[in-house]
XYZ file of C-alpha atoms in Angstrom:
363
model
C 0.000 0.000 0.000
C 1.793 2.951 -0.941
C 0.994 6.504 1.319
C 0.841 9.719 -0.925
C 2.220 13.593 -0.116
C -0.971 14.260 0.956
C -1.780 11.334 3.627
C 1.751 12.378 5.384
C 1.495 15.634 5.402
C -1.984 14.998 7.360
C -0.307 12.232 9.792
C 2.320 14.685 10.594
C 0.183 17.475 11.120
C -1.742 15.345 13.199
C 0.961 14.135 15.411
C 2.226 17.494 15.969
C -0.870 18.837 17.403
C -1.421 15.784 19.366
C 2.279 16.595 21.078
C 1.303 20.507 21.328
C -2.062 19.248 22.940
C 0.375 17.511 25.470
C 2.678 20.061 26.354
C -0.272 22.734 26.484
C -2.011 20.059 29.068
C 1.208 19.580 30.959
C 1.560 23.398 31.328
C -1.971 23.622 32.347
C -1.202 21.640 35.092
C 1.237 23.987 36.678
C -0.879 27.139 35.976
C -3.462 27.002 39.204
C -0.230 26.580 41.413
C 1.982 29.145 39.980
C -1.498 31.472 40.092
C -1.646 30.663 43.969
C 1.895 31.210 44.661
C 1.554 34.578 42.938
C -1.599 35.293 44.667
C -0.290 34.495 48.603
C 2.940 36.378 47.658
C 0.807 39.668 46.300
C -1.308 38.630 49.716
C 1.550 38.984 52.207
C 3.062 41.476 50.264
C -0.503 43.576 51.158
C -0.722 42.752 54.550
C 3.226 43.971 55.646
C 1.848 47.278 53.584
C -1.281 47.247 55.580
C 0.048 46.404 59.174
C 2.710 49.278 58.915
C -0.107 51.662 57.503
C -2.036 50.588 60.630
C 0.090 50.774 62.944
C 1.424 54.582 62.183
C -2.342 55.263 62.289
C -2.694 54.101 65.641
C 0.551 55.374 67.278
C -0.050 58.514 65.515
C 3.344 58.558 63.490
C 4.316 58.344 59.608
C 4.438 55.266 57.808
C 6.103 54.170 55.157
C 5.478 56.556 52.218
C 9.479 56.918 50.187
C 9.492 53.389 48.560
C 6.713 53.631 45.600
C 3.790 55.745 46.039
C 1.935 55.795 49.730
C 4.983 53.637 50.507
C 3.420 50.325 48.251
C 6.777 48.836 47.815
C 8.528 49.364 51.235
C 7.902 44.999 51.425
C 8.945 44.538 48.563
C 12.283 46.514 49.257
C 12.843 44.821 52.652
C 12.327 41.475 50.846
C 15.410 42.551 48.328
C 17.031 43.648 51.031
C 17.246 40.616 52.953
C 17.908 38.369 49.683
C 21.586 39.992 49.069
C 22.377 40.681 52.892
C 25.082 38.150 54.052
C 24.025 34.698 54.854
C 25.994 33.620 58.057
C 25.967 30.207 59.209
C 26.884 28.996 62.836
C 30.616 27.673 63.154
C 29.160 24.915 65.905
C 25.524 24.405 64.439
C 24.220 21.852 62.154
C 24.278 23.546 58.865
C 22.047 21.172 56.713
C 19.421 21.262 59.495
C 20.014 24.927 60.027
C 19.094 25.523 56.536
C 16.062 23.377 56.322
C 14.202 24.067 59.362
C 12.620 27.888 58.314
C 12.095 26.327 54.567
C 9.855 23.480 56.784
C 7.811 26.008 58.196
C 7.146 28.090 55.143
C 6.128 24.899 53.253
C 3.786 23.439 56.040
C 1.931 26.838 55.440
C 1.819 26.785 51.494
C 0.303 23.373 51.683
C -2.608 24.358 53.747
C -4.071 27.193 50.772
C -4.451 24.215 48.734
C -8.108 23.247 50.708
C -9.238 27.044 50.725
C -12.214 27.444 48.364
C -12.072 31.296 47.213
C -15.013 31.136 45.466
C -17.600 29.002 44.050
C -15.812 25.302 42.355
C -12.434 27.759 42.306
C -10.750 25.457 45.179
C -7.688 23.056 44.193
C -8.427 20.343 46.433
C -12.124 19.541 47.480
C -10.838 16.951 50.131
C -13.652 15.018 52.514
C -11.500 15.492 55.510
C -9.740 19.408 54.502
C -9.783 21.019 57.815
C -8.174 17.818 59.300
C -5.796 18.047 56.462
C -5.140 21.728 57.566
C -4.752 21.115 61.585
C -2.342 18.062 60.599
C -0.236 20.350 58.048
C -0.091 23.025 60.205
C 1.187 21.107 63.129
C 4.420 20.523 61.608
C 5.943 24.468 61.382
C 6.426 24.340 64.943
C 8.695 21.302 63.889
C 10.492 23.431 62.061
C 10.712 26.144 64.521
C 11.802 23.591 67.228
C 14.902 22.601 65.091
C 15.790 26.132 63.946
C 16.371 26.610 67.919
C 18.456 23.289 68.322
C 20.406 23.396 65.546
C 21.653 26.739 65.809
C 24.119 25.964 69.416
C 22.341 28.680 71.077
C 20.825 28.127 74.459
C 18.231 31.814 73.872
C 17.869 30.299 70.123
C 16.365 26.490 71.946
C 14.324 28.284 74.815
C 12.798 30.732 72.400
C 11.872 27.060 69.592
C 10.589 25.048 73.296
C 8.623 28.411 73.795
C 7.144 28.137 69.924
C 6.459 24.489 70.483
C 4.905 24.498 74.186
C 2.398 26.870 72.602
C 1.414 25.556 69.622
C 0.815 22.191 71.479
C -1.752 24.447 74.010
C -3.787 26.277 71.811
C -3.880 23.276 69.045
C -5.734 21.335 70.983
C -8.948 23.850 71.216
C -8.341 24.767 67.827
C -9.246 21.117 67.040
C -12.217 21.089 69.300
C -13.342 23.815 67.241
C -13.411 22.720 63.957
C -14.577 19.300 64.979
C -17.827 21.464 66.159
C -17.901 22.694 62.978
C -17.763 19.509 60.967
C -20.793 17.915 63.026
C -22.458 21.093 62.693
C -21.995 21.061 58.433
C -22.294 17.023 58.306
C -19.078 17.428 56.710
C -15.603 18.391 56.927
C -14.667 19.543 53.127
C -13.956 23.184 53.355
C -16.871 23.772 50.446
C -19.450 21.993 52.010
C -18.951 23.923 55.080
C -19.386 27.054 53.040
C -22.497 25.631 51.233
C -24.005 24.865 54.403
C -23.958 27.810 55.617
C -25.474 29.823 52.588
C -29.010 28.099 53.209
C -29.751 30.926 55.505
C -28.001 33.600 54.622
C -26.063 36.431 57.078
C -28.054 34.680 60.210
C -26.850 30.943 58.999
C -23.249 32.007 59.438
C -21.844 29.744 61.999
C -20.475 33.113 63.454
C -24.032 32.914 65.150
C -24.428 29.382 65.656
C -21.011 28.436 67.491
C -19.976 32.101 69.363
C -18.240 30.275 72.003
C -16.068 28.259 69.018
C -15.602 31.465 67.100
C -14.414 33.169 70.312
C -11.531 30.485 71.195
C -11.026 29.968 67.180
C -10.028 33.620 67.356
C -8.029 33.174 70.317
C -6.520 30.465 69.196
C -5.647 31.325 65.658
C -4.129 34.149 67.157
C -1.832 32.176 69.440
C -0.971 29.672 67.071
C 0.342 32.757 64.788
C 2.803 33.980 67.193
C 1.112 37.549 67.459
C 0.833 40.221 70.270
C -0.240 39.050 72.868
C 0.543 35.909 72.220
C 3.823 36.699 70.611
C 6.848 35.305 73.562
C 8.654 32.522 71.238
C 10.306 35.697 69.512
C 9.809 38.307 72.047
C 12.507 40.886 71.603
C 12.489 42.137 75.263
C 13.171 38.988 76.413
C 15.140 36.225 74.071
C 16.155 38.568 71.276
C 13.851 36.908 68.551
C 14.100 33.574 69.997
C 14.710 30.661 67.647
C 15.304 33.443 65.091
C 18.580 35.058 66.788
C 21.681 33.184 64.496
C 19.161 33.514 61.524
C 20.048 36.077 58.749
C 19.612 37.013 55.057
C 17.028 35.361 53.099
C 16.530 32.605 56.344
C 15.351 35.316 58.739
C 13.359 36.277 55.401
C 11.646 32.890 55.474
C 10.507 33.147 59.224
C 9.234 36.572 58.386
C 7.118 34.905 55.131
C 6.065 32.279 57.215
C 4.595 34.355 60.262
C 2.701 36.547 57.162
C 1.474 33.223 55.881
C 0.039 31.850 58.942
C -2.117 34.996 59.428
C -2.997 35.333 55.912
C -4.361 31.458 56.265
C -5.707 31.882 59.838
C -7.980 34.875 58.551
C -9.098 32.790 55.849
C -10.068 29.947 57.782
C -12.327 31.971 59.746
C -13.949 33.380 56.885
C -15.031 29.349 55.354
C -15.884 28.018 58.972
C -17.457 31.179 60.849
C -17.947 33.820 57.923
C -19.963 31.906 55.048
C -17.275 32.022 52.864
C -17.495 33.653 49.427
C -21.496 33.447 50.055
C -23.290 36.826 49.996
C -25.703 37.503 52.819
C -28.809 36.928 50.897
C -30.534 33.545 51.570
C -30.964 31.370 48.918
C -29.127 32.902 45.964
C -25.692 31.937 45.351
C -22.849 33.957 43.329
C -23.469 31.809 40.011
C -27.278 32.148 39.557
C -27.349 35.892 41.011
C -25.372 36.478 37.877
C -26.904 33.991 35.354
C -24.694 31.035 33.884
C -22.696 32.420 31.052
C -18.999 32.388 30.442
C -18.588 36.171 31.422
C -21.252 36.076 34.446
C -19.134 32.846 35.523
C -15.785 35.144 35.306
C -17.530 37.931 37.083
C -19.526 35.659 39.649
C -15.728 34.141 40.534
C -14.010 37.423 40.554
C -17.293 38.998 42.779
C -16.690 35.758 45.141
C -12.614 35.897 45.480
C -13.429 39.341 46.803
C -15.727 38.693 49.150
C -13.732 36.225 50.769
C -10.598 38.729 50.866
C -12.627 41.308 52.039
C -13.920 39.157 55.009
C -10.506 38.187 55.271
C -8.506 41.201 55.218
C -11.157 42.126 58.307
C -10.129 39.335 60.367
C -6.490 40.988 59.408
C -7.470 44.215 60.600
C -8.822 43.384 63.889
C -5.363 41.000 64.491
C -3.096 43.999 63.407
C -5.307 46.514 66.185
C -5.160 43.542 68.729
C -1.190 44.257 68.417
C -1.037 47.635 69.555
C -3.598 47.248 71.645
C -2.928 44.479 74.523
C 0.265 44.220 76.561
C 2.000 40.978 76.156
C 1.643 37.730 78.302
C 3.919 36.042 80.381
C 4.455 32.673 79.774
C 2.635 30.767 82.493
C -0.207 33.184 81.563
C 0.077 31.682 78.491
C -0.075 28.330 79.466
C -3.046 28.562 82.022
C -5.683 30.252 79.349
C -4.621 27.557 76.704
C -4.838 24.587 79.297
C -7.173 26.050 81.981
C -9.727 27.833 80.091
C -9.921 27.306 76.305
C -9.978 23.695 76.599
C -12.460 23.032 78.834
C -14.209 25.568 77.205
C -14.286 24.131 73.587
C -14.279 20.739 75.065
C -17.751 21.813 76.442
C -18.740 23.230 73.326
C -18.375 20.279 71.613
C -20.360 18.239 73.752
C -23.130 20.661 73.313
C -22.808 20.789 69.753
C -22.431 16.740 69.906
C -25.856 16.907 72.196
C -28.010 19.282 69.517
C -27.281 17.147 66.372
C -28.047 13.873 68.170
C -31.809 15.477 69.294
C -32.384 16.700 65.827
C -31.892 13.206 64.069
């Protein structure tokens, strides 16, 4: 059987678009990541703008307003900064541990935006069990922060990571209790089906309302588990200059500064898909999609009108975190201790059982 011009010129043709079909599919998959890397970055990048903005308000000073109009880039030059300033290493220390421990805690925290749904079906992993996933995930960084402190021969360095690592232990634990409320309360514990469930009834089916003892020690909590004021003694200055951060410089130090960002930037999330409703508006019974018809543009614009509803309620969390800083003096540590172990436990403990109690009398 003998093949003319033709017939090959239509087999090759064919074949190349087949292999430009799988390199376009192969780049595909990369796109969602690289556009959520890009995203948190742009994120934390906001928030350093937004806490220094803040703060100068409060205190009644200037903020940053040289770098880039209104001061924009003043991050983005203390990130450059820190990427050329001298990397030093400690002569006794454990170098190859010294490097990896603040690139464990920044990944621990990157993993957990995968389960965040920003908007309606715009999530990149609908997992049954995603706040599980999250708790687990984010209970390695102290790991990380724990062997920053060993590994760098310094005796302020290890108090400061058993400081980061006795607290997130306390204030994990009610944490947990918390979103385990939350799970029986949905029937579920996917991140979107929490959402959904609480879009039935609109602003007053926000579990904000139903679970105010939760939200309460969530906010506590998230708080703690963030290292911030007053919560803030693993890398209190006054005390252990920066804790497990003191031998750290350079683009290292720059890491533990990303990952502190991160952690709020995920915490304030969080609170808006368990306790806020999510991307949901506050109308009952009319969703993003069908308040905007089902088009390709309306679908853009319904996605773009729920990825800023869930930053907005976000960024509000942020604010209230950033006032809470210059706001309350710090704790000591045993004051610490006692309202993670004494109080907040017991208290979500008993909010679980009551949660527990109301679903088994409505079945």
């Amino acid at each position: 059987m003998i093949i003319g011009t033709i017939e090959v010129q239509t087999i090759n043709s064919f074949s190349k678009l087949e292999s430009l079909k799988g390199v376009y599919g192969l780049l595909w998959l990369f796109v969602p990541a690289l556009t959520l890397i890009l995203g948190i970055i742009i994120g934390v990048l906001v928030i350093v703008w937004l806490e220094r903005e803040i703060s100068a308000a409060i205190q009644q000073r200037i903020g940053p307003e040289y770098a880039g109009p209104l001061g924009i880039l003043q991050a983005l030059a203390d990130g450059t900064k820190l990427l050329f300033k001298e990397d030093l290493l400690p002569s006794r220390g454990d170098i190859r541990l010294f490097s990896i421990g603040p690139s464990i805690a920044v990944i621990s925290i990157i993993l957990s935006y995968l389960i965040i749904p920003w908007g309606y079906r715009l999530v990149l992993a609908d997992l049954s069990i995603g706040v599980f996933l999250w708790i687990s995930i984010s209970s390695i960084a102290p790991i990380g922060l724990l062997i920053s402190g060993y590994v760098s021969n310094n005796k302020y360095s290890f108090l400061g990571g058993l400081r980061a690592a006795a607290q997130s232990i306390s204030y994990e634990i009610p944490l947990t209790l918390c979103v385990l409320s939350i799970s029986l309360l949905s029937n579920s514990s996917s991140t979107v089906d929490i959402v959904e469930a609480q879009s039935k009834y609109g602003f007053w089916g926000w579990n904000m309302w139903r679970q105010p003892i939760g939200f309460i020690v969530f906010i506590i909590s998230s708080l703690a588990e963030c290292e911030r004021l007053p919560f803030d003694l693993p890398e209190a200055e006054e005390e252990l200059v920066a804790g497990y951060q003191t031998e750290y410089s350079g683009i290292k130090y720059g890491l533990f500064y990303i990952a502190s960002y991160l952690n709020l930037l995920v915490s304030s999330l969080f609170v808006t898909v368990l306790y806020l409703g999510g991307w949901n508006l506050s109308i009952p019974y009319i969703s993003v999609p069908e308040l905007f018809g089902i088009n390709k543009i309306a679908r853009v614009f319904g996605m773009t009108i729920g990825i800023f509803i869930t930053l907005a309620k976000a960024y509000l969390f942020l604010f209230i975190s950033i006032t809470t800083r210059w706001t309350l003096p710090r704790m000591r540590m045993d004051q610490l201790l006692n309202l993670g172990w004494k109080f907040l436990l017991p208290i979500s403990l008993g909010n679980l059982l009551l949660t527990t109690s109301s679903q088994l009398v409505s079945l």
